[in-house]
Each structure stands twice: as structure tokens, then as C-alpha cells.
XYZ file of N, CA and C in Angstrom:
744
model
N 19.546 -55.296 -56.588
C 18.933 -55.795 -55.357
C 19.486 -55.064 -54.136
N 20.809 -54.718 -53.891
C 21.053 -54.031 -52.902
C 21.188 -52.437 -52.679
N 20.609 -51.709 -53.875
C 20.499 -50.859 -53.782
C 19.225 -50.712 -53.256
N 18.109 -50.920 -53.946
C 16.642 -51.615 -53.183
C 16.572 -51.685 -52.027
N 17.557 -52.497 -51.426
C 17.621 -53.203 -49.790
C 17.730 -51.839 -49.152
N 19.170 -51.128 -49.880
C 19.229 -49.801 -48.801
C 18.403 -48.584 -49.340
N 17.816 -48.448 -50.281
C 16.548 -47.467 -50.471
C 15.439 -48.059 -49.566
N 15.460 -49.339 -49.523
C 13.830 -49.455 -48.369
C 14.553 -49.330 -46.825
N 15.810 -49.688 -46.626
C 16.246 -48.786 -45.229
C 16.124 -47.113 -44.801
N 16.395 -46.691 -46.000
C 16.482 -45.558 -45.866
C 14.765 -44.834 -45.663
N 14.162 -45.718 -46.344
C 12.591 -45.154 -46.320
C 12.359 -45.605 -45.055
N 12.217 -46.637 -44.252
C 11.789 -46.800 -42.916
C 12.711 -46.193 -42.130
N 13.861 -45.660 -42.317
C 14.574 -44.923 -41.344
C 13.626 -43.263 -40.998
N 13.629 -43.037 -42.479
C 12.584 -41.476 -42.006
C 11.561 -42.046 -41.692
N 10.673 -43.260 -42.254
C 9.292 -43.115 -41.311
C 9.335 -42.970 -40.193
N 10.469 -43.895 -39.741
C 10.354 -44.129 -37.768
C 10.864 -42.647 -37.369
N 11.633 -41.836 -38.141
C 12.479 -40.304 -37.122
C 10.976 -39.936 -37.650
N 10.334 -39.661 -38.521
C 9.227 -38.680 -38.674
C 8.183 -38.840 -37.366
N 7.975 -40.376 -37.147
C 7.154 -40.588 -36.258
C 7.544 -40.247 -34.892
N 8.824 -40.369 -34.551
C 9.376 -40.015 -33.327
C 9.150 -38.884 -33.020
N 9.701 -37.692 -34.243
C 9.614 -36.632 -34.027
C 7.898 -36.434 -33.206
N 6.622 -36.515 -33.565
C 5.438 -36.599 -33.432
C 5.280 -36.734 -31.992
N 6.079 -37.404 -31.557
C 5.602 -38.190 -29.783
C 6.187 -37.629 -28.790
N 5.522 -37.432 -27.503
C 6.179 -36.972 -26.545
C 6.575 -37.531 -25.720
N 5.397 -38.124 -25.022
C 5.509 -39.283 -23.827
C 6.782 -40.616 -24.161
N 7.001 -41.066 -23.061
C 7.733 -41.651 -22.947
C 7.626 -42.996 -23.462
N 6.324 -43.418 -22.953
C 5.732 -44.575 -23.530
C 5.631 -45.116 -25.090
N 4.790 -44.047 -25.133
C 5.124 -43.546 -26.965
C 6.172 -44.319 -27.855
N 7.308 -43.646 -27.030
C 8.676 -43.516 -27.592
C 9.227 -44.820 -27.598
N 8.703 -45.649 -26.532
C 9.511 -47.293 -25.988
C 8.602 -47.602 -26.918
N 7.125 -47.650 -27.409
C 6.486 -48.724 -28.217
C 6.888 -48.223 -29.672
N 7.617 -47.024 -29.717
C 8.157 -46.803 -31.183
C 9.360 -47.998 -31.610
N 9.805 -48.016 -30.554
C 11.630 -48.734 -30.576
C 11.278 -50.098 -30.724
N 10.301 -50.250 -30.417
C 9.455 -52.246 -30.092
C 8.821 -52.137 -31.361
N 8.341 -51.336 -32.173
C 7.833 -51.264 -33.177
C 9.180 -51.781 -34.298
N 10.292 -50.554 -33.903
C 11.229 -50.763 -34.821
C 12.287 -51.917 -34.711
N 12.464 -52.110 -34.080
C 13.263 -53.574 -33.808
C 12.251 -54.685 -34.007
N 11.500 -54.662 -34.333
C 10.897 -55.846 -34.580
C 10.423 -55.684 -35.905
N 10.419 -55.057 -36.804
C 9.933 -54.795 -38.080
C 10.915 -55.560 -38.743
N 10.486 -56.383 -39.801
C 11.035 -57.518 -40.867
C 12.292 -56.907 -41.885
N 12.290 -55.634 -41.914
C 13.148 -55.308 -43.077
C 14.033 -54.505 -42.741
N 14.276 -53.770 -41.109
C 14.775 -52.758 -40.477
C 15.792 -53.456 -40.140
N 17.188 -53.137 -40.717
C 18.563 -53.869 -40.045
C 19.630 -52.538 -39.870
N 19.138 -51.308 -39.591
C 19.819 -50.405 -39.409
C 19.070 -49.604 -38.075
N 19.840 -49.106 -36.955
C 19.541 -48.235 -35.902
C 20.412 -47.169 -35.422
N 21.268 -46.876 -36.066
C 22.105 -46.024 -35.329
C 21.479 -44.520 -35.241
N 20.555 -44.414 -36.872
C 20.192 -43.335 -37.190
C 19.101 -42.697 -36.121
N 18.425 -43.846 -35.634
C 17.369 -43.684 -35.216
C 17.929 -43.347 -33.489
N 19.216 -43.631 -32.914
C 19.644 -43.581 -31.759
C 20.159 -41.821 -31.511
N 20.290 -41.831 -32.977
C 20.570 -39.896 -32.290
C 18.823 -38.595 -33.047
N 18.259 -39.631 -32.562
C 17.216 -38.594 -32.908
C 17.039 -37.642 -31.175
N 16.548 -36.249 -31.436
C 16.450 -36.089 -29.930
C 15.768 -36.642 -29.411
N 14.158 -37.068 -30.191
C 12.999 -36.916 -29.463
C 13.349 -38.209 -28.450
N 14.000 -39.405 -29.053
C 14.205 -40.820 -28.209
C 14.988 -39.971 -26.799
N 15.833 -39.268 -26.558
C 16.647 -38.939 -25.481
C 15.977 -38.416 -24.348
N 14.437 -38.182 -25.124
C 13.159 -37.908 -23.948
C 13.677 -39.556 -22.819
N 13.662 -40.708 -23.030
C 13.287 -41.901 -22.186
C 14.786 -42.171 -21.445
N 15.869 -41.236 -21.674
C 16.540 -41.047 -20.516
C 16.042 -40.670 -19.401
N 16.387 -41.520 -18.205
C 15.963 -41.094 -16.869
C 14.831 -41.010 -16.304
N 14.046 -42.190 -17.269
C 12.634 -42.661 -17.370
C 12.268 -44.088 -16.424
N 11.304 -44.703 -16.738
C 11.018 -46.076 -16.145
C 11.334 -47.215 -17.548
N 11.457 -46.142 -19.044
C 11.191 -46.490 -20.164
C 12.987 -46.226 -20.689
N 13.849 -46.281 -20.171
C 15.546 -45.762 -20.342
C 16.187 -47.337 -20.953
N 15.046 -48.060 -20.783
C 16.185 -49.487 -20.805
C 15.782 -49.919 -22.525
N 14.537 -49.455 -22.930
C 14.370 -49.495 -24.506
C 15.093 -48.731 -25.396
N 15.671 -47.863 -24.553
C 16.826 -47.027 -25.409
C 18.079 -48.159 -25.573
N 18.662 -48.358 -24.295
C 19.703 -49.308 -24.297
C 19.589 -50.520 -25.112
N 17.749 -50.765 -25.243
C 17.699 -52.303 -26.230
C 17.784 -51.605 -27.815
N 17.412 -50.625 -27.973
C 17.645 -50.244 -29.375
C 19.322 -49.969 -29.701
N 20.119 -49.836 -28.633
C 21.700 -49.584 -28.625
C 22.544 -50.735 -28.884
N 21.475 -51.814 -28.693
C 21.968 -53.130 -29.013
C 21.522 -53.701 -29.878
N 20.705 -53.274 -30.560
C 20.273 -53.939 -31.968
C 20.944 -53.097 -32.778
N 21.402 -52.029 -32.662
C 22.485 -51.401 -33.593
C 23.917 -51.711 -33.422
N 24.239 -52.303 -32.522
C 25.502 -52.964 -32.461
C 25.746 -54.078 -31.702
N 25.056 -54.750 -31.318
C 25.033 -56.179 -30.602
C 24.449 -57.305 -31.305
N 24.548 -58.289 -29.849
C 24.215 -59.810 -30.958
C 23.372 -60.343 -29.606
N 22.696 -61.184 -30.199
C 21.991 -62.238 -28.816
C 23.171 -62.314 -28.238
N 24.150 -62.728 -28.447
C 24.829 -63.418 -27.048
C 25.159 -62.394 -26.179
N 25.052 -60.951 -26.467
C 25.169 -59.856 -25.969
C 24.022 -59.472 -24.787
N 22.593 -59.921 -25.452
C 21.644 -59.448 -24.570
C 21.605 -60.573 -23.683
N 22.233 -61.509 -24.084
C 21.682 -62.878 -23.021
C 22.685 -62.163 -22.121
N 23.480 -61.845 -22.153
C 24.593 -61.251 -21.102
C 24.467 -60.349 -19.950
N 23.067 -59.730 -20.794
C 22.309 -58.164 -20.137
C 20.832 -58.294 -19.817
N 20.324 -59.305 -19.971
C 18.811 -59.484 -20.118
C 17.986 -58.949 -18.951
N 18.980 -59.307 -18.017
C 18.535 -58.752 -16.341
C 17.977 -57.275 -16.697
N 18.947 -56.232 -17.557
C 18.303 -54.949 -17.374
C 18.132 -54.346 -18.865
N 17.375 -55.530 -19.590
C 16.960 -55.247 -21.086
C 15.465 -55.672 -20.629
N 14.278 -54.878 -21.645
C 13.357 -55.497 -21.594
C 13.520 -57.156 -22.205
N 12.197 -57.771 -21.957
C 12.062 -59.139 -22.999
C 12.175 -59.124 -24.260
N 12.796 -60.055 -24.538
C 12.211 -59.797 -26.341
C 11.591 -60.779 -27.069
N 10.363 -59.735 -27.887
C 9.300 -60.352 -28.499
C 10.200 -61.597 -29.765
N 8.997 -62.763 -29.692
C 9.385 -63.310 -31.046
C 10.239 -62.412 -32.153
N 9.993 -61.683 -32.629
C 10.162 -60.694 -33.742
C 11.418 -60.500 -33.618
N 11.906 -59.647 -32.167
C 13.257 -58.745 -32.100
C 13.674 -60.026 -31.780
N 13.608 -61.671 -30.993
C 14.456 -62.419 -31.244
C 15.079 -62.702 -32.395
N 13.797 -62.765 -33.654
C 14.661 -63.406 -34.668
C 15.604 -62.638 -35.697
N 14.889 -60.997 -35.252
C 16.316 -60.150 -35.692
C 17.557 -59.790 -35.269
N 17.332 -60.281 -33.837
C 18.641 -60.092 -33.281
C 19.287 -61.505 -33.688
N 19.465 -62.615 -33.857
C 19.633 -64.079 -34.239
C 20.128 -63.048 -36.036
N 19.791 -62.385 -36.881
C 19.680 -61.980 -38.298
C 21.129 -61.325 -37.648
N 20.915 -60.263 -37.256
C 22.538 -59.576 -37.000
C 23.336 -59.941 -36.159
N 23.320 -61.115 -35.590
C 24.117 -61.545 -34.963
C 25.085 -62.635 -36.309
N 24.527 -62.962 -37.073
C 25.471 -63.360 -38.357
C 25.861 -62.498 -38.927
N 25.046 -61.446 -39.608
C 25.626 -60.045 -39.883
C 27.155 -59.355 -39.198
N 27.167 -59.903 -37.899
C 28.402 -59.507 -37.451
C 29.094 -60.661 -37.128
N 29.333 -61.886 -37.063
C 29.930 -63.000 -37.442
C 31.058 -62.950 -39.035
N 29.618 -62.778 -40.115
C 30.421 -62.637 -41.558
C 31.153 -61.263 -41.862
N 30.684 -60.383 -40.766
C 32.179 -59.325 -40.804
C 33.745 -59.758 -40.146
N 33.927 -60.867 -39.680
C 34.959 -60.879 -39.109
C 35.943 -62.537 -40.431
N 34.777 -63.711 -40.621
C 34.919 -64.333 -41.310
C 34.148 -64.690 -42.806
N 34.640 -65.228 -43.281
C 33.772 -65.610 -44.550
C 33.038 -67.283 -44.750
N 33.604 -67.956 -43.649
C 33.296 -69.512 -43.251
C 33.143 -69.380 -41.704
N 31.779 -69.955 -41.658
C 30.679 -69.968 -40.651
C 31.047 -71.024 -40.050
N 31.386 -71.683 -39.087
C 31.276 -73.212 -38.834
C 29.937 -73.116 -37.976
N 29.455 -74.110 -38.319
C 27.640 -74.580 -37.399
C 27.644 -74.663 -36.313
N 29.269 -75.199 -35.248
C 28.450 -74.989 -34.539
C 28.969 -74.319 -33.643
N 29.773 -72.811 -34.320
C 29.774 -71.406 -33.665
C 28.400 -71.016 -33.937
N 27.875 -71.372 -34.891
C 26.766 -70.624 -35.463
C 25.242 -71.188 -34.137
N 25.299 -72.379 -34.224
C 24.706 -72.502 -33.316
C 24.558 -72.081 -31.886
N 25.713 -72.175 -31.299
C 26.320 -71.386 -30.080
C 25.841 -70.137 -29.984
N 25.966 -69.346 -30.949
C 25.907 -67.680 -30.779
C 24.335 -67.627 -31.097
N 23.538 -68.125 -31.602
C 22.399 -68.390 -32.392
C 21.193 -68.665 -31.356
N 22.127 -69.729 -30.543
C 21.360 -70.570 -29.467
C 20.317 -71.460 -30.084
N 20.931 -72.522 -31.375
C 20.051 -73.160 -31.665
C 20.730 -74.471 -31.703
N 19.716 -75.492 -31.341
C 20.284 -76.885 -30.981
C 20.671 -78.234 -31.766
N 19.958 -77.741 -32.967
C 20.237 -79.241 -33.835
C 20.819 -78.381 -35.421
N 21.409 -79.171 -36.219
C 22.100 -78.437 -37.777
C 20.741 -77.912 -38.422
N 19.520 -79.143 -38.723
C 18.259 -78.964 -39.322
C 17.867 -78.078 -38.944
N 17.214 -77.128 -37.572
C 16.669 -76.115 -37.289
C 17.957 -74.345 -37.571
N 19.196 -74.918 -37.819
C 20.332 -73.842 -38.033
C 20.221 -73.390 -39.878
N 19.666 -74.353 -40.417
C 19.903 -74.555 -41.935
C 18.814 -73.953 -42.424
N 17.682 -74.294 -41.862
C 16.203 -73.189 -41.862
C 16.446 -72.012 -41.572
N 17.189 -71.197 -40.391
C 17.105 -70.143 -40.308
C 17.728 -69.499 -41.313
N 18.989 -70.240 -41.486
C 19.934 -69.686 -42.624
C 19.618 -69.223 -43.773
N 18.525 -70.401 -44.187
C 18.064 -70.494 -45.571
C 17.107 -69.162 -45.681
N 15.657 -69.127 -44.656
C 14.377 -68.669 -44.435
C 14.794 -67.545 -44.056
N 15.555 -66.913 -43.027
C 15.242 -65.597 -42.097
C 16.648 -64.973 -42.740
N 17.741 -65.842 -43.610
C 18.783 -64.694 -43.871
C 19.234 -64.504 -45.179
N 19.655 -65.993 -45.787
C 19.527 -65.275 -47.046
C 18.008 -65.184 -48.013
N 16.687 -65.546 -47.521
C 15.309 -65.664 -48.087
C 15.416 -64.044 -47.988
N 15.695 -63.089 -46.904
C 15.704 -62.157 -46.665
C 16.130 -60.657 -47.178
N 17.509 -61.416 -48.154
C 18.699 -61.479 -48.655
C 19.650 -60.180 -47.665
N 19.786 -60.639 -46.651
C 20.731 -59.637 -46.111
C 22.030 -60.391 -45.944
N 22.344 -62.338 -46.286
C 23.112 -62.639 -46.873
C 22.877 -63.413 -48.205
N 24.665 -63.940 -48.723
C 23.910 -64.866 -49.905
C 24.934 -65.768 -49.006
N 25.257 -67.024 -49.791
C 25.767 -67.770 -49.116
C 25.787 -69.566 -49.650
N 26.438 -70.304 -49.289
C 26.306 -71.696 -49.394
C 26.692 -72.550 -48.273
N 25.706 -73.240 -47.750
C 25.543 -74.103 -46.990
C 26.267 -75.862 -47.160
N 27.137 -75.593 -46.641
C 28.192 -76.900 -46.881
C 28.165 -78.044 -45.945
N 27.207 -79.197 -45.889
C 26.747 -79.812 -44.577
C 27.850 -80.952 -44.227
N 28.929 -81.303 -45.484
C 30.180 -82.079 -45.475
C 30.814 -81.584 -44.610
N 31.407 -80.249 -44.911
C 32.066 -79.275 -43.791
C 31.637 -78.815 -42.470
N 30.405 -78.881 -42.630
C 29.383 -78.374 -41.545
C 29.549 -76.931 -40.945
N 29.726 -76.105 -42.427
C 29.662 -74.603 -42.122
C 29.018 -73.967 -42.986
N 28.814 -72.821 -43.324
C 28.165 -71.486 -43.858
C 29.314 -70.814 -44.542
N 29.285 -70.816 -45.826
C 30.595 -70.304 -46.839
C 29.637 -68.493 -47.147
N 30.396 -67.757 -46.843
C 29.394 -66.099 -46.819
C 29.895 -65.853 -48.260
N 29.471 -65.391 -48.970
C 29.639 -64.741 -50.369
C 29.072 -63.280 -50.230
N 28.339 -63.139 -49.300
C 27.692 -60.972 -49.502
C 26.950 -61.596 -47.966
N 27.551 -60.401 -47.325
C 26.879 -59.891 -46.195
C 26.093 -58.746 -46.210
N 25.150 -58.077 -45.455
C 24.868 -56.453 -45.764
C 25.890 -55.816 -44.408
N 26.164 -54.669 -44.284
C 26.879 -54.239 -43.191
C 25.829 -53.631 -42.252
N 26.510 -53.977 -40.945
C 25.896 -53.115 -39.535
C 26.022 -52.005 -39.613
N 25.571 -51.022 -38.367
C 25.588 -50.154 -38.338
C 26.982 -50.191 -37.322
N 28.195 -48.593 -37.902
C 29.259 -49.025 -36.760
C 29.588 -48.139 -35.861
N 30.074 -48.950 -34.876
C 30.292 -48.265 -33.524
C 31.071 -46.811 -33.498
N 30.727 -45.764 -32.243
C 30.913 -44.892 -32.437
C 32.525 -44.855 -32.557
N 33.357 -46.204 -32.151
C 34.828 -46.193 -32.201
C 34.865 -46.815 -33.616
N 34.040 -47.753 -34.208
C 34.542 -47.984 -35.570
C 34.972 -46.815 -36.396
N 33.810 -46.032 -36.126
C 33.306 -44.743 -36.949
C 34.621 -43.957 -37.093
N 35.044 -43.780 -36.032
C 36.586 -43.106 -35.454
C 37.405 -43.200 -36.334
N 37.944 -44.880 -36.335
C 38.888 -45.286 -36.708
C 38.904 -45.357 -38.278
N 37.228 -45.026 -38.908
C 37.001 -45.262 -40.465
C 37.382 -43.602 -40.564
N 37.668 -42.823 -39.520
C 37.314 -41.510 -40.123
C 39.212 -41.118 -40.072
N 39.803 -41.330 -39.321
C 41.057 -42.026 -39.208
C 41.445 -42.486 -40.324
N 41.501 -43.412 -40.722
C 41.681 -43.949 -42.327
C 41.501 -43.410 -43.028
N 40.319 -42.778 -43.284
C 40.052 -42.154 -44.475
C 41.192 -40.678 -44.603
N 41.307 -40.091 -43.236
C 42.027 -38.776 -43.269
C 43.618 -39.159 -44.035
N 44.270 -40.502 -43.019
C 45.439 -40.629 -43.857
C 45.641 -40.912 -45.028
N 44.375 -41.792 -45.522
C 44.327 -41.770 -47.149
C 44.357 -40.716 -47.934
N 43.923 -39.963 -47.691
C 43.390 -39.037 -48.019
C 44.738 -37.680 -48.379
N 45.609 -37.813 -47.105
C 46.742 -37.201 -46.632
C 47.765 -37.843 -47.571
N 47.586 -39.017 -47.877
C 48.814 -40.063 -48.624
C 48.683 -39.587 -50.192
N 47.197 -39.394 -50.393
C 46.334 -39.145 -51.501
C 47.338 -37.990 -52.360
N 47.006 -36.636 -51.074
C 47.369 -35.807 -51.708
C 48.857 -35.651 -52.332
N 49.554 -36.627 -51.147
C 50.683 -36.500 -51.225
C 51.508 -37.446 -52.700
N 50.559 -38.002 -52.987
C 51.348 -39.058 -54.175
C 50.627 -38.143 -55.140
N 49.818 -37.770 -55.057
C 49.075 -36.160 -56.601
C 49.963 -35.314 -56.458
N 50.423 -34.599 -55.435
C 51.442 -33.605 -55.202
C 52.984 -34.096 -56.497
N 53.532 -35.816 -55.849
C 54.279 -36.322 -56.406
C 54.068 -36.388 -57.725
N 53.025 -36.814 -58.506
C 52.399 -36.762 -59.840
C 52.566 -35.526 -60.700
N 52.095 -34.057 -59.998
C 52.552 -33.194 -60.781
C 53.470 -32.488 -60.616
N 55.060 -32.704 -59.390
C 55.583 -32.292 -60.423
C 56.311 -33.067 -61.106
N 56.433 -34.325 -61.351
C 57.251 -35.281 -62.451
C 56.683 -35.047 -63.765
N 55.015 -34.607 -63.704
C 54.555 -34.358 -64.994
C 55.139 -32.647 -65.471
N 55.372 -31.748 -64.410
C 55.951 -30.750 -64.489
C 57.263 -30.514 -65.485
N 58.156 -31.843 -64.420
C 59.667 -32.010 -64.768
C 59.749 -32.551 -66.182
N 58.718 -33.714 -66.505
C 58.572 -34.042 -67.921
C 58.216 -32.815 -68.973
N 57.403 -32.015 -68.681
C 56.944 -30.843 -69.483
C 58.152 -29.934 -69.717
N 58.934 -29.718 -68.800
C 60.326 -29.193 -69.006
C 61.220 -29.763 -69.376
N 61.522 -31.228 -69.666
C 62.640 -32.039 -69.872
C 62.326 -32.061 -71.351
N 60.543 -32.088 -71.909
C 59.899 -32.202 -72.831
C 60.713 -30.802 -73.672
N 60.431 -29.540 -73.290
C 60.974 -28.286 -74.272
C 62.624 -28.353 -74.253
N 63.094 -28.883 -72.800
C 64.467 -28.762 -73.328
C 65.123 -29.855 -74.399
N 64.537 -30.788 -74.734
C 64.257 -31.730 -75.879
C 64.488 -31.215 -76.866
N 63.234 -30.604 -77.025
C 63.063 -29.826 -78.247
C 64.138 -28.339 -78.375
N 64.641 -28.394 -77.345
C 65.519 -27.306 -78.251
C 66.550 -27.961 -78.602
N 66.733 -28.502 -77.719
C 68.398 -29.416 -78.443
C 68.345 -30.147 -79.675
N 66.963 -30.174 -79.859
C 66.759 -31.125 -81.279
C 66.774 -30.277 -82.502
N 66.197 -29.293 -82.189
C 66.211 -27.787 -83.066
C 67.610 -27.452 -83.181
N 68.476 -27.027 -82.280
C 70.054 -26.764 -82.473
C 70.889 -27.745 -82.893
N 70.332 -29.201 -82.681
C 70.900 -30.557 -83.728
C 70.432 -30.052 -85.123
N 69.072 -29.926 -85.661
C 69.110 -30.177 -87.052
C 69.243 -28.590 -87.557
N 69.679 -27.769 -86.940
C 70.289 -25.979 -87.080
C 71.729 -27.199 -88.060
N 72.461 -27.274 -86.792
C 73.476 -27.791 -87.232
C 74.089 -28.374 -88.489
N 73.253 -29.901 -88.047
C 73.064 -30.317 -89.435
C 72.833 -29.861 -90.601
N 72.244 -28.499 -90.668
C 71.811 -27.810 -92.256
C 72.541 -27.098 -92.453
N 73.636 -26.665 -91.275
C 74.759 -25.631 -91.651
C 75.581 -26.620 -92.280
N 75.904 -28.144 -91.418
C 76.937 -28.686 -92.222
C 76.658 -29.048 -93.921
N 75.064 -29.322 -94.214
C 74.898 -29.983 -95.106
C 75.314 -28.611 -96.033
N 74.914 -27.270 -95.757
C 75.419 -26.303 -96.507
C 76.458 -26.720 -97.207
N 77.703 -26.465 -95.951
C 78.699 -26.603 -96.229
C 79.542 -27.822 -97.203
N 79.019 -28.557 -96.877
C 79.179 -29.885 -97.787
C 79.050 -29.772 -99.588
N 77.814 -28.897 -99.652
C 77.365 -28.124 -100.278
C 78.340 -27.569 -101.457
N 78.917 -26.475 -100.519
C 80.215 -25.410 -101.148
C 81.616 -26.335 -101.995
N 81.324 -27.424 -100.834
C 82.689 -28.022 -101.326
C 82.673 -28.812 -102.660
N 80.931 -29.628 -102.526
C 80.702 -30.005 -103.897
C 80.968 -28.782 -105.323
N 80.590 -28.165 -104.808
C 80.665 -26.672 -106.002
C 82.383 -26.282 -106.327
N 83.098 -26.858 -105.583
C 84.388 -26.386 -106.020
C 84.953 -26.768 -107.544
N 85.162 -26.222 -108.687
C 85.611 -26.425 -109.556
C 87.256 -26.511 -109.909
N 87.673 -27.317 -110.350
C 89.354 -26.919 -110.870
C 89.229 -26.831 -112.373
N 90.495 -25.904 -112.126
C 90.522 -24.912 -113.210
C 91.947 -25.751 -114.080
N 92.154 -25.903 -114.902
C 94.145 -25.878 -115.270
C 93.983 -25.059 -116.573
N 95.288 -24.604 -115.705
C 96.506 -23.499 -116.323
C 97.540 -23.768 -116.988
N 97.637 -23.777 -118.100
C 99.365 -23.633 -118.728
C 100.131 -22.801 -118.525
N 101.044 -22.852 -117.609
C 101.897 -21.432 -117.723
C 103.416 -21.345 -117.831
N 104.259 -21.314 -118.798
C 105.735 -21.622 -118.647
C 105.785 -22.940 -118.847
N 104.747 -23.634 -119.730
C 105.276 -25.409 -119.324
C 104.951 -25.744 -118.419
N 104.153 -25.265 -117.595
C 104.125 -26.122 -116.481
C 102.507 -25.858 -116.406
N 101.975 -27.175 -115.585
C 100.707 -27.233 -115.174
C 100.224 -26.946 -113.957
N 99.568 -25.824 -113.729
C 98.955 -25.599 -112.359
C 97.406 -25.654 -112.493
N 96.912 -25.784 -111.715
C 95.561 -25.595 -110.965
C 95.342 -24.499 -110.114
N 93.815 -24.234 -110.547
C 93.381 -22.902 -109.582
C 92.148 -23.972 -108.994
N 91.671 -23.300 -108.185
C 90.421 -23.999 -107.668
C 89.615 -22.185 -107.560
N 88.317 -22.674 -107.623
C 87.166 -21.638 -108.270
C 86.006 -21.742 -107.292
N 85.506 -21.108 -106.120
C 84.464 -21.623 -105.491
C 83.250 -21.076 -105.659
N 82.326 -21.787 -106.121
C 81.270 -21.240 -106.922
C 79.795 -21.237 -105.804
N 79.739 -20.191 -106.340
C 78.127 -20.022 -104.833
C 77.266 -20.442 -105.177
């Protein structure tokens, strides 16, 4: 299912740059962005914020649909209510997607919703109309899953989908990744040469084990010789001597 989710992002991401690409006017370009923020399945914009053709409605009459598409890629209603003065309106549609990622970025910070942050940020007034949206516009949607706990009177998140992130998130993920990466090499570095030092600790093993059982076969030789010693007796003058005889 969520591979799906982000293969049909990825397909409306090129429709909308293909179409952009196409347009000149300015106008064009603002009813592209009203197109795309309001479309049911579109929860990604960043891609669509560095296309050139949109950078046409800089310094336009049409500059402030750029800024509303800058906020559906990283904002929340309580953001535009903040800015509304110099955002266009927003249609039914981009309300109820902006209300969609405005939990989207809620369940990035927690995993328990209480209702009535949720309401607050949501701007909705009673639990019954909070529990519909929840149910209908987010996880029906499935951009979360989730369980609705009305004892507790919160939103337990089990899978969020992720936003799109800021050009400082981006930073700081690219940051991370370098020192990982740096730590990475450095504990592989550590890895071979202990596997090195083992590979050498490994032959000098083996020779000492080789010059142990050298050893051993010289002594067992020898052990050998001594079994083989024969005595001899002699009569000589009355008297009894022994020779000893060492036989190869």
C-alpha cells in the first residue's frame, strides 16, 4: 500500500512539472498551483516548488500562489491563519488538505494526538466532527493508520506518511548522513584491519603449531631409539658385564 501511495505521488508530481513546463503566463501558472493543492491524492510539493517555469509568478500580481504552494509543502492551517492577509483564499479542497498535513506534521513530532490539540490546530469544534475527519479525510485516505481512543480523548498514530522537508531539515539530514557515513567508514576501516591482524595472528598460529608437532616427532623419534636399546651380557673373568647395543 505505501509503495502505491508514493508511485501515485510520483505520477502526479510529473504530470503537474510536465504541465508547468507547457505554460507561460502567469495566470496559467497560479491556476496550476490551485489545481495542485487541491487535488485529493497530492501530499507532496517541494518538487513542484523548484520547477523554473513556477519562478515565472515572482514579481507578479500572481507571487502570493507561489508562497501558498510554499506552505502546503511545509506548513499547517495554523500557519496560514497566521498569513491569510497575504495568502490567497482557500478553496474547500486546499482547506481540507491543509487540515490532512497539518496532522501529518503533528504525528512527526508525537505518536499520541490529544483532541483537543487536534482540534485547536484543526480548528474544529466538537470531538464528533474531529473523529470524522480522522476517520474519512486521513486514515480513509490512508496517509495515516491509527486508533482513536475516546476514553483518553486522543489519536494513538501507528504510520504517518512523511512531509516534504524543509530546506534546513534537508541540511541537517544531509549532515547526518555525512557523519554516518564518516563513522561508517571509520568502524570498516576498524574491521579490516583486526580481520587483517587475525589473518596474521591466524599464519603465525600455524607455524608455531607446525614447529610444535616438528618437535614432537623428533621427540617421539627419539623415544623411539631408546626403546630399541638392547642389553647384551658378557662373561668375562667371572664377572658379569653388560654392553648396551643401539639398534637403528
Amino acid at each position: 500500500m505505501a509503495m502505491d501511495a508514493e508511485r501515485r505521488q510520483a505520477e502526479l508530481i510529473e504530470q503537474f512539472s510536465a504541465q508547468a513546463a507547457a505554460l507561460s503566463s502567469a495566470p496559467q501558472l497560479a491556476a496550476l498551483v490551485l489545481e495542485a493543492t487541491s487535488h485529493p491524492s497530492l501530499f507532496a510539493f517541494s518538487e513542484l516548488l523548484t520547477l523554473p517555469a513556477l519562478s515565472k509568478l515572482k514579481g507578479t500580481h500572481y507571487a502570493s500562489s507561489l508562497d501558498l504552494l510554499r506552505l502546503f509543502a511545509y506548513g499547517t492551517l495554523k500557519d496560514y491563519k497566521s498569513n491569510s492577509s497575504t495568502l490567497p483564499a482557500l478553496l474547500p479542497d486546499q482547506a481540507r488538505k491543509l487540515k490532512q498535513l497539518s496532522v501529518l506534521t503533528l504525528a512527526e513530532s508525537t505518536k499520541v494526538l490529544p483532541y483537543d490539540q487536534l482540534m485547536q490546530e484543526l480548528d474544529v469544534s466538537n470531538v464528533r466532527e474531529l473523529e470524522d475527519f480522522l476517520i474519512n479525510e486521513c486514515m480513509y485516505s490512508g496517509i495515516v493508520r491509527g486508533k482513536l481512543d475516546q476514553l483518553r480523548r486522543c489519536f494513538e498514530v501507528q504510520f504517518a506518511a512523511g512531509r516534504d522537508l524543509t530546506p534546513d531539515q534537508l541540511t541537517n539530514m544531509i549532515e547526518t548522513l555525512s557523519d554516518w557515513l564518516g563513522t561508517s567508514d571509520s568502524l570498516l576501516h576498524q574491521i579490516q584491519e583486526k580481520i587483517k591482524w587475525a589473518d596474521t595472528t591466524s599464519e603465525l598460529n600455524k607455524k608455531h603449531q607446525k614447529e610444535f608437532e616438528d618437535r614432537v616427532e623428533e621427540a617421539k623419534k627419539s623415544v623411539k631409539k631408546l626403546n630399541n636399546v638392547s642389553r647384551q651380557t658378557v662373561t668375562y673373568g667371572g664377572m658379569t658385564t653388560f654392553s648396551l647395543n643401539l639398534e637403528e
